[in-house]
mmCIF file of C-alpha atoms and ligand atoms in Angstrom:
data_model
loop_
_atom_site.group_PDB
_atom_site.id
_atom_site.type_symbol
_atom_site.label_atom_id
_atom_site.label_comp_id
_atom_site.label_asym_id
_atom_site.label_seq_id
_atom_site.Cartn_x
_atom_site.Cartn_y
_atom_site.Cartn_z
ATOM 1 C CA MET A 486 91.249 233.034 121.938
ATOM 2 C CA ARG A 487 88.005 231.205 121.422
ATOM 3 C CA GLY A 488 86.744 232.366 124.806
ATOM 4 C CA VAL A 489 86.953 236.025 123.867
ATOM 5 C CA PRO A 490 83.461 237.431 124.261
ATOM 6 C CA LEU A 491 81.915 239.350 121.402
ATOM 7 C CA ARG A 492 81.992 243.004 122.267
ATOM 8 C CA ARG A 493 79.470 245.686 121.680
ATOM 9 C CA PHE A 494 80.750 246.688 118.224
ATOM 10 C CA ALA A 495 78.273 245.794 115.544
ATOM 11 C CA GLY A 496 80.930 244.567 113.120
ATOM 12 C CA PHE A 497 82.355 241.911 115.366
ATOM 13 C CA ALA A 498 79.342 239.659 115.389
ATOM 14 C CA VAL A 499 80.266 238.611 111.863
ATOM 15 C CA VAL A 500 83.945 237.873 112.509
ATOM 16 C CA ALA A 501 83.492 234.162 113.111
ATOM 17 C CA SER A 502 81.464 233.569 109.956
ATOM 18 C CA ALA A 503 83.820 235.697 107.881
ATOM 19 C CA LEU A 504 86.706 233.509 108.955
ATOM 20 C CA ILE A 505 84.872 230.308 108.082
ATOM 21 C CA ALA A 506 83.956 231.715 104.699
ATOM 22 C CA ALA A 507 87.590 232.583 104.106
ATOM 23 C CA GLY A 508 88.678 228.984 104.840
ATOM 24 C CA PRO A 509 89.296 227.423 101.427
ATOM 25 C CA ALA A 510 90.786 230.519 99.842
ATOM 26 C CA ALA A 511 93.066 231.015 102.800
ATOM 27 C CA ALA A 512 94.452 227.481 102.608
ATOM 28 C CA GLN A 513 97.432 228.620 100.527
ATOM 29 C CA GLY A 514 97.905 231.872 102.401
ATOM 30 C CA PRO A 515 98.462 232.779 106.007
ATOM 31 C CA ALA A 516 96.161 231.160 108.526
ATOM 32 C CA PRO A 517 92.806 232.845 108.938
ATOM 33 C CA GLY A 518 92.272 234.656 112.195
ATOM 34 C CA GLU A 519 95.165 237.009 111.810
ATOM 35 C CA VAL A 520 95.952 240.385 110.376
ATOM 36 C CA ASN A 521 99.338 241.673 109.274
ATOM 37 C CA VAL A 522 99.925 245.296 110.091
ATOM 38 C CA TYR A 523 102.657 247.309 108.374
ATOM 39 C CA SER A 524 103.123 250.329 110.570
ATOM 40 C CA ALA A 525 105.250 253.438 110.448
ATOM 41 C CA ARG A 526 104.179 254.433 113.937
ATOM 42 C CA GLN A 527 106.322 254.000 117.010
ATOM 43 C CA GLU A 528 105.276 250.716 118.526
ATOM 44 C CA ALA A 529 104.355 252.289 121.855
ATOM 45 C CA LEU A 530 101.842 254.548 120.092
ATOM 46 C CA ILE A 531 99.925 251.800 118.276
ATOM 47 C CA LYS A 532 100.331 248.601 120.297
ATOM 48 C CA PRO A 533 97.702 249.490 122.918
ATOM 49 C CA GLN A 534 95.059 249.860 120.175
ATOM 50 C CA LEU A 535 96.159 246.636 118.455
ATOM 51 C CA ASP A 536 96.142 244.727 121.741
ATOM 52 C CA ALA A 537 92.620 245.959 122.420
ATOM 53 C CA PHE A 538 91.573 244.766 118.936
ATOM 54 C CA ALA A 539 93.097 241.307 119.490
ATOM 55 C CA LYS A 540 91.371 241.052 122.830
ATOM 56 C CA ALA A 541 88.008 242.138 121.464
ATOM 57 C CA THR A 542 88.020 239.902 118.375
ATOM 58 C CA GLY A 543 90.429 237.022 118.942
ATOM 59 C CA ILE A 544 92.164 237.997 115.707
ATOM 60 C CA ARG A 545 95.931 237.743 116.032
ATOM 61 C CA VAL A 546 97.792 240.901 115.091
ATOM 62 C CA ASN A 547 101.240 240.597 113.542
ATOM 63 C CA LEU A 548 102.951 243.965 113.722
ATOM 64 C CA ILE A 549 105.814 245.013 111.474
ATOM 65 C CA THR A 550 107.234 248.448 112.177
ATOM 66 C CA ALA A 551 109.560 250.468 109.954
ATOM 67 C CA GLY A 552 110.208 254.071 109.001
ATOM 68 C CA GLU A 553 107.530 255.972 107.089
ATOM 69 C CA ASP A 554 109.283 255.735 103.736
ATOM 70 C CA ALA A 555 110.781 252.300 104.362
ATOM 71 C CA ILE A 556 107.431 250.655 105.044
ATOM 72 C CA ILE A 557 105.957 251.968 101.784
ATOM 73 C CA GLU A 558 109.078 250.877 99.886
ATOM 74 C CA ARG A 559 108.805 247.430 101.408
ATOM 75 C CA MET A 560 105.184 247.045 100.339
ATOM 76 C CA ARG A 561 106.059 248.239 96.872
ATOM 77 C CA ALA A 562 108.974 245.802 96.588
ATOM 78 C CA GLU A 563 106.944 242.870 97.883
ATOM 79 C CA ALA A 564 104.191 243.737 95.415
ATOM 80 C CA ARG A 565 101.783 240.848 94.913
ATOM 81 C CA ASN A 566 103.589 238.700 97.479
ATOM 82 C CA SER A 567 103.249 241.220 100.281
ATOM 83 C CA PRO A 568 101.729 239.771 103.453
ATOM 84 C CA ALA A 569 100.616 243.279 104.427
ATOM 85 C CA ASP A 570 96.915 243.600 105.217
ATOM 86 C CA VAL A 571 96.851 247.079 106.685
ATOM 87 C CA LEU A 572 99.184 250.052 106.277
ATOM 88 C CA LEU A 573 99.266 252.493 109.183
ATOM 89 C CA THR A 574 101.254 255.682 108.791
ATOM 90 C CA VAL A 575 101.268 259.395 109.460
ATOM 91 C CA ASP A 576 100.663 262.425 107.283
ATOM 92 C CA VAL A 577 98.274 262.646 104.399
ATOM 93 C CA ALA A 578 101.234 263.098 102.024
ATOM 94 C CA ARG A 579 102.288 259.518 102.779
ATOM 95 C CA LEU A 580 98.772 258.120 102.539
ATOM 96 C CA ILE A 581 98.554 259.842 99.157
ATOM 97 C CA ARG A 582 101.935 258.419 98.141
ATOM 98 C CA ALA A 583 100.813 254.898 99.046
ATOM 99 C CA THR A 584 97.545 255.446 97.179
ATOM 100 C CA ASP A 585 99.308 256.767 94.076
ATOM 101 C CA ALA A 586 101.632 253.735 94.155
ATOM 102 C CA GLY A 587 98.588 251.457 94.018
ATOM 103 C CA LEU A 588 99.315 249.944 97.435
ATOM 104 C CA LEU A 589 95.886 250.580 98.972
ATOM 105 C CA LYS A 590 92.563 249.292 97.819
ATOM 106 C CA PRO A 591 89.151 250.922 97.977
ATOM 107 C CA ILE A 592 86.848 249.570 100.640
ATOM 108 C CA ARG A 593 83.260 250.335 101.491
ATOM 109 C CA SER A 594 82.487 250.468 105.184
ATOM 110 C CA GLU A 595 79.413 252.102 106.574
ATOM 111 C CA GLU A 596 81.046 252.121 109.986
ATOM 112 C CA LEU A 597 84.093 254.019 108.778
ATOM 113 C CA GLU A 598 82.008 256.397 106.694
ATOM 114 C CA LYS A 599 79.829 257.172 109.696
ATOM 115 C CA ALA A 600 82.701 257.499 112.151
ATOM 116 C CA ILE A 601 85.075 259.613 110.036
ATOM 117 C CA PRO A 602 84.112 262.986 108.541
ATOM 118 C CA SER A 603 84.429 262.969 104.753
ATOM 119 C CA GLN A 604 87.285 265.511 104.630
ATOM 120 C CA TYR A 605 89.417 263.007 106.561
ATOM 121 C CA ARG A 606 89.077 260.008 104.260
ATOM 122 C CA GLU A 607 89.716 259.245 100.622
ATOM 123 C CA LYS A 608 86.455 259.295 98.686
ATOM 124 C CA ASP A 609 86.835 255.741 97.364
ATOM 125 C CA GLY A 610 87.898 254.348 100.742
ATOM 126 C CA ARG A 611 91.595 253.851 100.046
ATOM 127 C CA TRP A 612 92.619 255.584 103.260
ATOM 128 C CA PHE A 613 90.969 256.743 106.435
ATOM 129 C CA ALA A 614 92.230 259.136 109.091
ATOM 130 C CA LEU A 615 92.365 257.647 112.566
ATOM 131 C CA GLY A 616 93.766 260.608 114.468
ATOM 132 C CA LEU A 617 94.157 264.339 113.891
ATOM 133 C CA ARG A 618 97.031 266.662 114.650
ATOM 134 C CA ALA A 619 97.278 270.395 114.186
ATOM 135 C CA ARG A 620 100.420 272.202 113.010
ATOM 136 C CA VAL A 621 100.554 275.324 115.154
ATOM 137 C CA PHE A 622 102.834 278.119 116.405
ATOM 138 C CA TYR A 623 104.891 278.229 119.601
ATOM 139 C CA TYR A 624 106.143 281.635 120.665
ATOM 140 C CA ASN A 625 108.362 283.199 123.274
ATOM 141 C CA PRO A 626 105.946 285.219 125.441
ATOM 142 C CA GLU A 627 108.762 287.623 126.368
ATOM 143 C CA LYS A 628 109.300 288.563 122.722
ATOM 144 C CA VAL A 629 105.904 288.086 121.129
ATOM 145 C CA ASN A 630 102.510 289.466 122.016
ATOM 146 C CA PRO A 631 99.892 286.888 120.968
ATOM 147 C CA ALA A 632 97.820 289.784 119.606
ATOM 148 C CA GLU A 633 100.466 289.989 116.826
ATOM 149 C CA LEU A 634 99.659 286.442 115.705
ATOM 150 C CA SER A 635 96.907 285.439 113.306
ATOM 151 C CA THR A 636 97.365 283.304 110.197
ATOM 152 C CA TYR A 637 100.097 281.138 108.671
ATOM 153 C CA GLU A 638 100.294 283.711 105.898
ATOM 154 C CA ALA A 639 101.058 286.509 108.360
ATOM 155 C CA LEU A 640 104.163 284.623 109.499
ATOM 156 C CA ALA A 641 105.694 285.539 106.116
ATOM 157 C CA ASP A 642 105.434 289.244 106.964
ATOM 158 C CA PRO A 643 108.827 291.069 107.080
ATOM 159 C CA LYS A 644 108.173 291.952 110.737
ATOM 160 C CA TRP A 645 109.253 288.367 111.554
ATOM 161 C CA ARG A 646 112.596 288.679 109.706
ATOM 162 C CA GLY A 647 115.224 286.498 111.389
ATOM 163 C CA ARG A 648 112.789 285.322 114.062
ATOM 164 C CA VAL A 649 111.233 282.068 112.803
ATOM 165 C CA CYS A 650 112.294 278.447 113.429
ATOM 166 C CA MET A 651 111.120 276.063 110.727
ATOM 167 C CA ARG A 652 111.809 272.468 109.937
ATOM 168 C CA SER A 653 113.195 271.268 106.616
ATOM 169 C CA SER A 654 111.026 271.087 103.509
ATOM 170 C CA SER A 655 111.803 267.372 103.343
ATOM 171 C CA ALA A 656 109.391 266.930 106.264
ATOM 172 C CA THR A 657 106.022 265.845 104.889
ATOM 173 C CA TYR A 658 104.422 267.953 107.642
ATOM 174 C CA ASN A 659 105.667 271.095 105.898
ATOM 175 C CA GLN A 660 104.859 269.732 102.438
ATOM 176 C CA SER A 661 101.261 269.204 103.529
ATOM 177 C CA LEU A 662 101.075 272.665 105.100
ATOM 178 C CA LEU A 663 102.273 274.238 101.846
ATOM 179 C CA ALA A 664 99.919 272.027 99.819
ATOM 180 C CA SER A 665 97.016 273.262 101.943
ATOM 181 C CA LEU A 666 98.024 276.862 101.239
ATOM 182 C CA ILE A 667 98.094 276.078 97.519
ATOM 183 C CA ALA A 668 94.611 274.572 97.841
ATOM 184 C CA HIS A 669 93.317 277.664 99.639
ATOM 185 C CA LYS A 670 95.113 280.515 97.883
ATOM 186 C CA GLY A 671 96.707 279.133 94.735
ATOM 187 C CA ALA A 672 100.310 278.322 93.862
ATOM 188 C CA VAL A 673 101.435 281.935 93.329
ATOM 189 C CA ALA A 674 100.350 283.053 96.803
ATOM 190 C CA ALA A 675 101.726 279.855 98.355
ATOM 191 C CA GLU A 676 105.110 280.453 96.721
ATOM 192 C CA ALA A 677 105.200 284.034 97.973
ATOM 193 C CA TRP A 678 104.449 282.709 101.443
ATOM 194 C CA ALA A 679 107.230 280.119 101.287
ATOM 195 C CA ARG A 680 109.682 282.785 100.076
ATOM 196 C CA GLY A 681 108.688 285.024 102.976
ATOM 197 C CA ILE A 682 109.158 282.228 105.500
ATOM 198 C CA VAL A 683 112.646 281.475 104.152
ATOM 199 C CA ALA A 684 113.512 285.183 104.489
ATOM 200 C CA ASN A 685 112.228 285.121 108.076
ATOM 201 C CA MET A 686 114.160 282.049 109.228
ATOM 202 C CA ALA A 687 116.338 282.585 112.268
ATOM 203 C CA ARG A 688 118.570 279.677 111.250
ATOM 204 C CA PRO A 689 118.729 277.145 108.425
ATOM 205 C CA PRO A 690 116.070 274.449 108.852
ATOM 206 C CA MET A 691 117.259 271.747 111.225
ATOM 207 C CA GLY A 692 115.964 268.970 113.426
ATOM 208 C CA GLY A 693 112.496 267.667 114.026
ATOM 209 C CA ASP A 694 109.366 269.325 115.354
ATOM 210 C CA ARG A 695 110.607 269.261 118.962
ATOM 211 C CA ASP A 696 113.716 271.163 117.897
ATOM 212 C CA GLN A 697 111.604 274.053 116.621
ATOM 213 C CA ILE A 698 109.994 274.359 120.063
ATOM 214 C CA SER A 699 113.410 274.072 121.742
ATOM 215 C CA GLY A 700 114.754 276.755 119.410
ATOM 216 C CA VAL A 701 112.134 279.172 120.707
ATOM 217 C CA ALA A 702 112.810 278.172 124.315
ATOM 218 C CA SER A 703 116.564 278.724 123.927
ATOM 219 C CA GLY A 704 116.079 282.144 122.326
ATOM 220 C CA GLN A 705 117.348 281.203 118.847
ATOM 221 C CA CYS A 706 114.019 282.249 117.432
ATOM 222 C CA ASP A 707 110.873 283.943 118.679
ATOM 223 C CA ILE A 708 108.379 281.670 117.015
ATOM 224 C CA GLY A 709 108.401 278.098 115.726
ATOM 225 C CA VAL A 710 106.012 275.689 114.053
ATOM 226 C CA ALA A 711 105.334 272.129 115.227
ATOM 227 C CA ASN A 712 102.570 269.564 115.566
ATOM 228 C CA THR A 713 100.456 269.669 118.700
ATOM 229 C CA TYR A 714 101.309 266.238 120.098
ATOM 230 C CA TYR A 715 105.029 267.076 120.249
ATOM 231 C CA PHE A 716 104.363 269.908 122.665
ATOM 232 C CA VAL A 717 102.400 267.621 124.992
ATOM 233 C CA GLN A 718 105.065 264.923 124.677
ATOM 234 C CA MET A 719 107.689 267.492 125.699
ATOM 235 C CA GLN A 720 105.587 268.509 128.692
ATOM 236 C CA ASN A 721 105.744 264.824 129.697
ATOM 237 C CA GLY A 722 109.341 264.325 128.551
ATOM 238 C CA THR A 723 112.861 264.719 129.880
ATOM 239 C CA ASP A 724 113.722 267.543 132.276
ATOM 240 C CA ALA A 725 115.188 269.538 129.384
ATOM 241 C CA GLU A 726 112.047 269.032 127.287
ATOM 242 C CA LYS A 727 109.792 269.985 130.181
ATOM 243 C CA ALA A 728 111.812 273.133 130.754
ATOM 244 C CA ALA A 729 111.667 274.060 127.049
ATOM 245 C CA ALA A 730 107.926 273.475 126.825
ATOM 246 C CA GLY A 731 107.479 275.634 129.907
ATOM 247 C CA LYS A 732 109.158 278.589 128.205
ATOM 248 C CA VAL A 733 106.916 278.772 125.139
ATOM 249 C CA LYS A 734 103.220 279.314 124.517
ATOM 250 C CA PRO A 735 101.169 277.605 121.819
ATOM 251 C CA PHE A 736 99.077 279.629 119.387
ATOM 252 C CA PHE A 737 96.533 278.115 116.996
ATOM 253 C CA PRO A 738 96.787 280.011 113.699
ATOM 254 C CA ALA A 739 94.034 280.185 111.117
ATOM 255 C CA GLN A 740 93.946 279.204 107.463
ATOM 256 C CA PRO A 741 92.407 281.599 104.974
ATOM 257 C CA GLY A 742 88.721 281.246 105.722
ATOM 258 C CA GLY A 743 89.176 278.505 108.265
ATOM 259 C CA GLY A 744 90.940 277.174 111.309
ATOM 260 C CA ALA A 745 94.322 275.633 112.021
ATOM 261 C CA HIS A 746 95.981 273.351 109.486
ATOM 262 C CA VAL A 747 95.281 269.763 110.475
ATOM 263 C CA ASN A 748 96.893 266.601 109.289
ATOM 264 C CA VAL A 749 96.183 262.993 110.096
ATOM 265 C CA SER A 750 97.513 259.654 111.052
ATOM 266 C CA GLY A 751 95.625 256.928 109.309
ATOM 267 C CA GLY A 752 95.604 253.768 107.330
ATOM 268 C CA GLY A 753 94.151 251.703 104.578
ATOM 269 C CA VAL A 754 93.712 248.120 103.424
ATOM 270 C CA ALA A 755 96.565 246.763 101.308
ATOM 271 C CA THR A 756 95.770 246.052 97.671
ATOM 272 C CA ASN A 757 97.006 242.474 97.994
ATOM 273 C CA ALA A 758 95.829 241.899 101.567
ATOM 274 C CA PRO A 759 95.646 238.162 102.253
ATOM 275 C CA ASN A 760 93.295 238.884 105.179
ATOM 276 C CA ALA A 761 91.271 241.735 103.753
ATOM 277 C CA ALA A 762 88.166 241.133 105.870
ATOM 278 C CA ASN A 763 90.213 241.259 109.065
ATOM 279 C CA ALA A 764 92.016 244.329 107.765
ATOM 280 C CA GLN A 765 88.722 246.148 107.393
ATOM 281 C CA LYS A 766 87.647 244.981 110.857
ATOM 282 C CA LEU A 767 90.832 246.416 112.280
ATOM 283 C CA LEU A 768 90.310 249.816 110.655
ATOM 284 C CA GLU A 769 86.716 249.819 111.917
ATOM 285 C CA PHE A 770 87.954 249.027 115.397
ATOM 286 C CA LEU A 771 90.567 251.783 115.272
ATOM 287 C CA ALA A 772 87.766 254.253 114.527
ATOM 288 C CA SER A 773 85.590 252.892 117.351
ATOM 289 C CA PRO A 774 85.010 254.893 120.535
ATOM 290 C CA GLU A 775 87.175 252.456 122.500
ATOM 291 C CA ALA A 776 90.220 252.784 120.236
ATOM 292 C CA GLN A 777 89.729 256.501 119.659
ATOM 293 C CA LYS A 778 89.951 257.007 123.401
ATOM 294 C CA ILE A 779 93.316 255.204 123.368
ATOM 295 C CA TYR A 780 94.541 257.425 120.517
ATOM 296 C CA ALA A 781 93.579 260.466 122.529
ATOM 297 C CA GLU A 782 95.218 259.323 125.744
ATOM 298 C CA VAL A 783 98.339 257.552 124.449
ATOM 299 C CA VAL A 784 99.173 259.448 121.262
ATOM 300 C CA PHE A 785 97.756 262.889 122.156
ATOM 301 C CA GLU A 786 96.033 263.167 118.802
ATOM 302 C CA TYR A 787 92.595 264.682 118.439
ATOM 303 C CA PRO A 788 90.041 261.912 117.995
ATOM 304 C CA VAL A 789 88.781 261.801 114.411
ATOM 305 C CA ARG A 790 85.462 260.472 115.634
ATOM 306 C CA ALA A 791 82.999 262.976 117.035
ATOM 307 C CA GLY A 792 81.959 262.536 120.641
ATOM 308 C CA VAL A 793 85.298 261.169 121.897
ATOM 309 C CA ALA A 794 86.970 263.443 124.434
ATOM 310 C CA VAL A 795 90.239 265.202 123.647
ATOM 311 C CA ALA A 796 92.920 264.332 126.236
ATOM 312 C CA PRO A 797 92.760 266.978 128.988
ATOM 313 C CA GLN A 798 96.442 267.837 128.591
ATOM 314 C CA LEU A 799 95.978 268.494 124.877
ATOM 315 C CA GLN A 800 92.765 270.415 125.436
ATOM 316 C CA ALA A 801 94.678 272.608 127.886
ATOM 317 C CA ILE A 802 96.996 273.998 125.193
ATOM 318 C CA GLY A 803 94.187 275.567 123.187
ATOM 319 C CA THR A 804 90.946 274.880 121.408
ATOM 320 C CA LEU A 805 91.274 273.416 117.961
ATOM 321 C CA ASN A 806 89.151 274.972 115.253
ATOM 322 C CA PRO A 807 90.228 272.707 112.393
ATOM 323 C CA ASP A 808 90.564 273.806 108.801
ATOM 324 C CA THR A 809 87.785 271.981 106.952
ATOM 325 C CA LEU A 810 89.741 271.455 103.725
ATOM 326 C CA GLU A 811 89.229 268.020 102.186
ATOM 327 C CA LEU A 812 92.646 266.475 102.690
ATOM 328 C CA SER A 813 92.563 264.188 99.671
ATOM 329 C CA LEU A 814 92.589 267.347 97.533
ATOM 330 C CA LEU A 815 96.206 267.825 98.607
ATOM 331 C CA ALA A 816 97.149 264.938 96.302
ATOM 332 C CA ALA A 817 96.945 267.297 93.341
ATOM 333 C CA HIS A 818 99.567 269.628 94.849
ATOM 334 C CA GLN A 819 102.279 267.214 96.012
ATOM 335 C CA ALA A 820 104.603 267.764 93.060
ATOM 336 C CA GLU A 821 104.058 271.528 93.112
ATOM 337 C CA THR A 822 105.133 271.782 96.774
ATOM 338 C CA ILE A 823 108.510 270.237 95.962
ATOM 339 C CA ARG A 824 109.029 272.632 93.047
ATOM 340 C CA ILE A 825 108.113 275.645 95.178
ATOM 341 C CA PHE A 826 110.400 274.609 98.047
ATOM 342 C CA ASP A 827 113.232 274.232 95.517
ATOM 343 C CA ARG A 828 112.596 277.598 93.890
ATOM 344 C CA VAL A 829 112.477 279.536 97.161
ATOM 345 C CA GLY A 830 115.514 277.740 98.626
ATOM 346 C CA TRP A 831 113.720 276.211 101.608
ATOM 347 C CA LYS A 832 116.319 273.574 102.490
HETATM 348 FE FE1 FE B 2163 105.392 263.283 114.113
#
């Protein structure tokens, strides 16, 4: 551990002194030199980044993985006694939920503020995006001419009646998409959109994002909506997934006045973090060029940091022109999305 050389990241030069300074206070708590990560991500998608952090800094990483809702519940239940230093999860709706529950604390980090565009972090530093994903269309090229496709709103047009595969409204991915439409066009227009989508569904909402792509491939619907990384994962997946991905084409829709709806994976420092300095170091590392490259190559997310290459396989499915909406603004619309989904009968 001790022999780990200091790497080129500016922040790491201070790790050793930060740990010494933390000595007396840490005597009652966990040993210094570690960081406890509460993660809702599949272990295979986050461990390479955490291993690289441990190697670069000598800080031991203790990883606890649970479902997206379970990990937030656990932090909430543990309250002041929680050993959590960092929460890592997906979807801005969950980062907002954790923020609203008081589980994340504001931090100031010049490194994070420089690395991450302001629309992808909470203004007081409670959460930071670490990867981007777009929620886009997948269509059957035998049934749909891409010239017919444009915006999310246009998918509510009656011409798509009985032709659309959509996931349940309980998926935060769809809640965030609707919240972004509220932010852009107002609640009345967003509700009309949701009502139109329900009318256009080829089947009741079922399954995950991959199942929407498979639904198009099997002919159940002509067009489906799913996050970008799922399509690439299917291209690399089982024979059945490969075959399904081969039968559909991605299309990157636009938002009113912008590009495709993007969401994030990200994290923040826990309010009661026993190792808060290490927690901040970890977030700074995850936004570094080295870790961002791992996100791109292992997770197939778009790097949040400018200047880091998109994985070639992801780049191949289309060029992302991201909606520039400030994602923390979606916090104001969370409750409204649930009411709209209820009113329009989006199961
Ligand atoms: Fe996902």
